[in-house]
Amino acid sequence: MDGIDRAILRRLQDDGRMTATALAEEVGLTLAPCHRRLRELENSGVIRGYRADVDPAKVNLAFEALVFVTLKDRLTMKDFEYEVGKIGQIIDAQRLFGEPDFLLRVMAVDLPAYQRFYDDVLVTLPGVEKLTSTIVMKNLKSGGRLPI
């Protein structure tokens, strides 16, 4: 990966809908080499996809909670990870070093909806020993760009 590839990635992180023509112009390439580099970045998995940045409040999902999860033991870790991957309301999930074992980012309509999700889904996940929730008061920064 060279400086031009990094420039392509920086620009696409700012505007994923940018046309290849505009992208080529901004990074100092002609269209064909820009297309080739873009395809290589996609095929190699550097670019994982393109998405719309949706405002959660505009789609009635303004309630956000961070949930710290501690598992009883490591025997259920794979099952836990698999189940978490299938749940749409969990929009981010990280496995952590130390305690707790996982951090989940959960979206809901409101507090009662989150409480139902907690009672009906989170506590039933494989191997859960302890759940600790904290409510997000305000997002200061989201959709961060990688410092390429």
PDB file of C-alpha atoms in Angstrom:
ATOM      1  CA  MET A   1       0.000   0.000   0.000  1.00  0.00           C
ATOM      2  CA  ASP A   2       1.467   3.319  -1.049  1.00  0.00           C
ATOM      3  CA  GLY A   3       0.605   6.975  -0.563  1.00  0.00           C
ATOM      4  CA  ILE A   4      -1.916   6.985  -3.411  1.00  0.00           C
ATOM      5  CA  ASP A   5      -3.794   4.021  -1.941  1.00  0.00           C
ATOM      6  CA  ARG A   6      -3.857   5.829   1.404  1.00  0.00           C
ATOM      7  CA  ALA A   7      -5.149   8.997  -0.270  1.00  0.00           C
ATOM      8  CA  ILE A   8      -7.913   6.959  -1.929  1.00  0.00           C
ATOM      9  CA  LEU A   9      -8.885   5.472   1.430  1.00  0.00           C
ATOM     10  CA  ARG A  10      -8.869   8.870   3.172  1.00  0.00           C
ATOM     11  CA  ARG A  11     -11.168  10.363   0.533  1.00  0.00           C
ATOM     12  CA  LEU A  12     -13.539   7.389   0.547  1.00  0.00           C
ATOM     13  CA  GLN A  13     -13.813   7.526   4.342  1.00  0.00           C
ATOM     14  CA  ASP A  14     -15.080  11.090   3.925  1.00  0.00           C
ATOM     15  CA  ASP A  15     -17.355  10.351   0.970  1.00  0.00           C
ATOM     16  CA  GLY A  16     -18.033   6.725   0.055  1.00  0.00           C
ATOM     17  CA  ARG A  17     -20.333   7.809  -2.789  1.00  0.00           C
ATOM     18  CA  MET A  18     -17.650   9.823  -4.555  1.00  0.00           C
ATOM     19  CA  THR A  19     -17.475   8.986  -8.234  1.00  0.00           C
ATOM     20  CA  ALA A  20     -14.369   7.270  -9.524  1.00  0.00           C
ATOM     21  CA  THR A  21     -13.780  10.257 -11.807  1.00  0.00           C
ATOM     22  CA  ALA A  22     -13.800  12.716  -8.903  1.00  0.00           C
ATOM     23  CA  LEU A  23     -11.701  10.350  -6.795  1.00  0.00           C
ATOM     24  CA  ALA A  24      -9.115   9.980  -9.561  1.00  0.00           C
ATOM     25  CA  GLU A  25      -8.881  13.739  -9.922  1.00  0.00           C
ATOM     26  CA  GLU A  26      -8.436  14.290  -6.185  1.00  0.00           C
ATOM     27  CA  VAL A  27      -5.666  11.704  -5.814  1.00  0.00           C
ATOM     28  CA  GLY A  28      -3.853  12.688  -9.027  1.00  0.00           C
ATOM     29  CA  LEU A  29      -4.600   9.658 -11.201  1.00  0.00           C
ATOM     30  CA  THR A  30      -6.376   9.063 -14.461  1.00  0.00           C
ATOM     31  CA  LEU A  31      -9.584   7.063 -14.322  1.00  0.00           C
ATOM     32  CA  ALA A  32      -8.259   3.612 -15.352  1.00  0.00           C
ATOM     33  CA  PRO A  33      -5.456   3.381 -12.748  1.00  0.00           C
ATOM     34  CA  CYS A  34      -7.805   4.744 -10.084  1.00  0.00           C
ATOM     35  CA  HIS A  35     -10.381   2.048 -10.935  1.00  0.00           C
ATOM     36  CA  ARG A  36      -7.662  -0.627 -10.821  1.00  0.00           C
ATOM     37  CA  ARG A  37      -6.440   0.503  -7.386  1.00  0.00           C
ATOM     38  CA  LEU A  38      -9.979   0.741  -6.078  1.00  0.00           C
ATOM     39  CA  ARG A  39     -10.777  -2.823  -7.214  1.00  0.00           C
ATOM     40  CA  GLU A  40      -7.523  -4.092  -5.651  1.00  0.00           C
ATOM     41  CA  LEU A  41      -8.425  -2.429  -2.345  1.00  0.00           C
ATOM     42  CA  GLU A  42     -11.886  -4.011  -2.486  1.00  0.00           C
ATOM     43  CA  ASN A  43     -10.693  -7.471  -3.573  1.00  0.00           C
ATOM     44  CA  SER A  44      -7.962  -7.614  -0.927  1.00  0.00           C
ATOM     45  CA  GLY A  45     -10.481  -6.752   1.799  1.00  0.00           C
ATOM     46  CA  VAL A  46      -8.931  -3.407   2.725  1.00  0.00           C
ATOM     47  CA  ILE A  47     -12.246  -1.823   1.749  1.00  0.00           C
ATOM     48  CA  ARG A  48     -14.843  -3.975   3.489  1.00  0.00           C
ATOM     49  CA  GLY A  49     -17.916  -2.288   2.045  1.00  0.00           C
ATOM     50  CA  TYR A  50     -19.891   0.902   1.613  1.00  0.00           C
ATOM     51  CA  ARG A  51     -22.654   2.013   3.950  1.00  0.00           C
ATOM     52  CA  ALA A  52     -25.037   4.849   4.597  1.00  0.00           C
ATOM     53  CA  ASP A  53     -24.520   6.820   7.825  1.00  0.00           C
ATOM     54  CA  VAL A  54     -28.029   6.719   9.314  1.00  0.00           C
ATOM     55  CA  ASP A  55     -29.096   9.035  12.143  1.00  0.00           C
ATOM     56  CA  PRO A  56     -30.529   6.678  14.809  1.00  0.00           C
ATOM     57  CA  ALA A  57     -32.954   9.315  16.126  1.00  0.00           C
ATOM     58  CA  LYS A  58     -34.481   9.739  12.658  1.00  0.00           C
ATOM     59  CA  VAL A  59     -35.351   6.018  12.557  1.00  0.00           C
ATOM     60  CA  ASN A  60     -36.688   5.912  16.114  1.00  0.00           C
ATOM     61  CA  LEU A  61     -33.601   4.292  17.680  1.00  0.00           C
ATOM     62  CA  ALA A  62     -32.337   7.134  19.847  1.00  0.00           C
ATOM     63  CA  PHE A  63     -31.706   5.029  22.973  1.00  0.00           C
ATOM     64  CA  GLU A  64     -28.201   3.601  23.193  1.00  0.00           C
ATOM     65  CA  ALA A  65     -26.650   1.428  25.884  1.00  0.00           C
ATOM     66  CA  LEU A  66     -23.191   0.014  26.368  1.00  0.00           C
ATOM     67  CA  VAL A  67     -23.334  -3.428  27.939  1.00  0.00           C
ATOM     68  CA  PHE A  68     -20.364  -5.042  29.625  1.00  0.00           C
ATOM     69  CA  VAL A  69     -20.633  -8.836  29.654  1.00  0.00           C
ATOM     70  CA  THR A  70     -18.786 -11.313  31.827  1.00  0.00           C
ATOM     71  CA  LEU A  71     -19.094 -14.970  30.925  1.00  0.00           C
ATOM     72  CA  LYS A  72     -19.170 -17.797  33.456  1.00  0.00           C
ATOM     73  CA  ASP A  73     -16.370 -19.623  31.649  1.00  0.00           C
ATOM     74  CA  ARG A  74     -14.618 -19.882  28.314  1.00  0.00           C
ATOM     75  CA  LEU A  75     -16.570 -22.985  27.256  1.00  0.00           C
ATOM     76  CA  THR A  76     -19.481 -20.901  25.944  1.00  0.00           C
ATOM     77  CA  MET A  77     -17.432 -18.119  24.308  1.00  0.00           C
ATOM     78  CA  LYS A  78     -17.863 -19.305  20.711  1.00  0.00           C
ATOM     79  CA  ASP A  79     -21.603 -19.844  21.198  1.00  0.00           C
ATOM     80  CA  PHE A  80     -21.926 -16.403  22.786  1.00  0.00           C
ATOM     81  CA  GLU A  81     -20.048 -14.752  19.910  1.00  0.00           C
ATOM     82  CA  TYR A  82     -22.137 -16.591  17.325  1.00  0.00           C
ATOM     83  CA  GLU A  83     -25.431 -15.564  18.927  1.00  0.00           C
ATOM     84  CA  VAL A  84     -24.349 -11.939  19.335  1.00  0.00           C
ATOM     85  CA  GLY A  85     -23.479 -11.828  15.635  1.00  0.00           C
ATOM     86  CA  LYS A  86     -27.084 -12.686  14.737  1.00  0.00           C
ATOM     87  CA  ILE A  87     -28.747  -9.950  16.825  1.00  0.00           C
ATOM     88  CA  GLY A  88     -29.512  -6.757  14.915  1.00  0.00           C
ATOM     89  CA  GLN A  89     -29.996  -4.532  17.962  1.00  0.00           C
ATOM     90  CA  ILE A  90     -26.382  -5.165  18.921  1.00  0.00           C
ATOM     91  CA  ILE A  91     -24.621  -2.878  16.466  1.00  0.00           C
ATOM     92  CA  ASP A  92     -21.065  -3.252  17.799  1.00  0.00           C
ATOM     93  CA  ALA A  93     -19.432  -5.998  19.829  1.00  0.00           C
ATOM     94  CA  GLN A  94     -15.881  -6.276  21.054  1.00  0.00           C
ATOM     95  CA  ARG A  95     -14.126  -9.050  22.943  1.00  0.00           C
ATOM     96  CA  LEU A  96     -11.930  -7.502  25.611  1.00  0.00           C
ATOM     97  CA  PHE A  97      -8.799  -8.471  27.517  1.00  0.00           C
ATOM     98  CA  GLY A  98      -9.399  -8.941  31.215  1.00  0.00           C
ATOM     99  CA  GLU A  99     -12.718  -8.213  32.893  1.00  0.00           C
ATOM    100  CA  PRO A 100     -15.334  -7.848  31.527  1.00  0.00           C
ATOM    101  CA  ASP A 101     -15.132 -10.227  28.588  1.00  0.00           C
ATOM    102  CA  PHE A 102     -17.195  -8.268  26.050  1.00  0.00           C
ATOM    103  CA  LEU A 103     -18.520  -4.796  25.302  1.00  0.00           C
ATOM    104  CA  LEU A 104     -21.782  -4.584  23.344  1.00  0.00           C
ATOM    105  CA  ARG A 105     -23.359  -1.469  21.857  1.00  0.00           C
ATOM    106  CA  VAL A 106     -27.129  -1.835  21.812  1.00  0.00           C
ATOM    107  CA  MET A 107     -29.735   0.401  20.158  1.00  0.00           C
ATOM    108  CA  ALA A 108     -33.405   0.592  21.164  1.00  0.00           C
ATOM    109  CA  VAL A 109     -36.428   2.858  20.805  1.00  0.00           C
ATOM    110  CA  ASP A 110     -36.453   3.860  24.477  1.00  0.00           C
ATOM    111  CA  LEU A 111     -35.675   2.637  27.981  1.00  0.00           C
ATOM    112  CA  PRO A 112     -38.691   0.281  28.256  1.00  0.00           C
ATOM    113  CA  ALA A 113     -37.756  -1.301  24.906  1.00  0.00           C
ATOM    114  CA  TYR A 114     -34.176  -1.747  26.084  1.00  0.00           C
ATOM    115  CA  GLN A 115     -35.381  -3.290  29.336  1.00  0.00           C
ATOM    116  CA  ARG A 116     -37.431  -5.840  27.380  1.00  0.00           C
ATOM    117  CA  PHE A 117     -34.425  -6.593  25.148  1.00  0.00           C
ATOM    118  CA  TYR A 118     -32.249  -6.995  28.243  1.00  0.00           C
ATOM    119  CA  ASP A 119     -34.730  -9.363  29.920  1.00  0.00           C
ATOM    120  CA  ASP A 120     -35.701 -11.352  26.833  1.00  0.00           C
ATOM    121  CA  VAL A 121     -32.423 -11.503  24.894  1.00  0.00           C
ATOM    122  CA  LEU A 122     -29.285 -10.417  26.714  1.00  0.00           C
ATOM    123  CA  VAL A 123     -29.735 -12.493  29.851  1.00  0.00           C
ATOM    124  CA  THR A 124     -30.462 -15.583  27.737  1.00  0.00           C
ATOM    125  CA  LEU A 125     -27.217 -15.442  25.745  1.00  0.00           C
ATOM    126  CA  PRO A 126     -24.985 -18.506  26.247  1.00  0.00           C
ATOM    127  CA  GLY A 127     -22.751 -18.406  29.312  1.00  0.00           C
ATOM    128  CA  VAL A 128     -23.681 -14.983  30.636  1.00  0.00           C
ATOM    129  CA  GLU A 129     -22.731 -14.546  34.267  1.00  0.00           C
ATOM    130  CA  LYS A 130     -22.967 -10.778  34.620  1.00  0.00           C
ATOM    131  CA  LEU A 131     -24.328  -7.864  32.587  1.00  0.00           C
ATOM    132  CA  THR A 132     -23.610  -4.244  33.401  1.00  0.00           C
ATOM    133  CA  SER A 133     -25.338  -1.559  31.347  1.00  0.00           C
ATOM    134  CA  THR A 134     -24.545   2.079  31.048  1.00  0.00           C
ATOM    135  CA  ILE A 135     -26.740   4.471  29.111  1.00  0.00           C
ATOM    136  CA  VAL A 136     -25.160   6.729  26.527  1.00  0.00           C
ATOM    137  CA  MET A 137     -26.052  10.312  27.368  1.00  0.00           C
ATOM    138  CA  LYS A 138     -24.537  11.941  24.288  1.00  0.00           C
ATOM    139  CA  ASN A 139     -22.399  10.846  21.361  1.00  0.00           C
ATOM    140  CA  LEU A 140     -19.517  13.242  20.995  1.00  0.00           C
ATOM    141  CA  LYS A 141     -17.911  11.510  18.048  1.00  0.00           C
ATOM    142  CA  SER A 142     -19.081   8.621  15.906  1.00  0.00           C
ATOM    143  CA  GLY A 143     -18.233   7.071  12.575  1.00  0.00           C
ATOM    144  CA  GLY A 144     -14.577   7.835  13.166  1.00  0.00           C
ATOM    145  CA  ARG A 145     -12.152   7.636  10.295  1.00  0.00           C
ATOM    146  CA  LEU A 146      -9.017   5.546  10.473  1.00  0.00           C
ATOM    147  CA  PRO A 147      -5.919   7.780  10.676  1.00  0.00           C
ATOM    148  CA  ILE A 148      -4.498   6.630   7.344  1.00  0.00           C
TER     149      ILE A 148
END
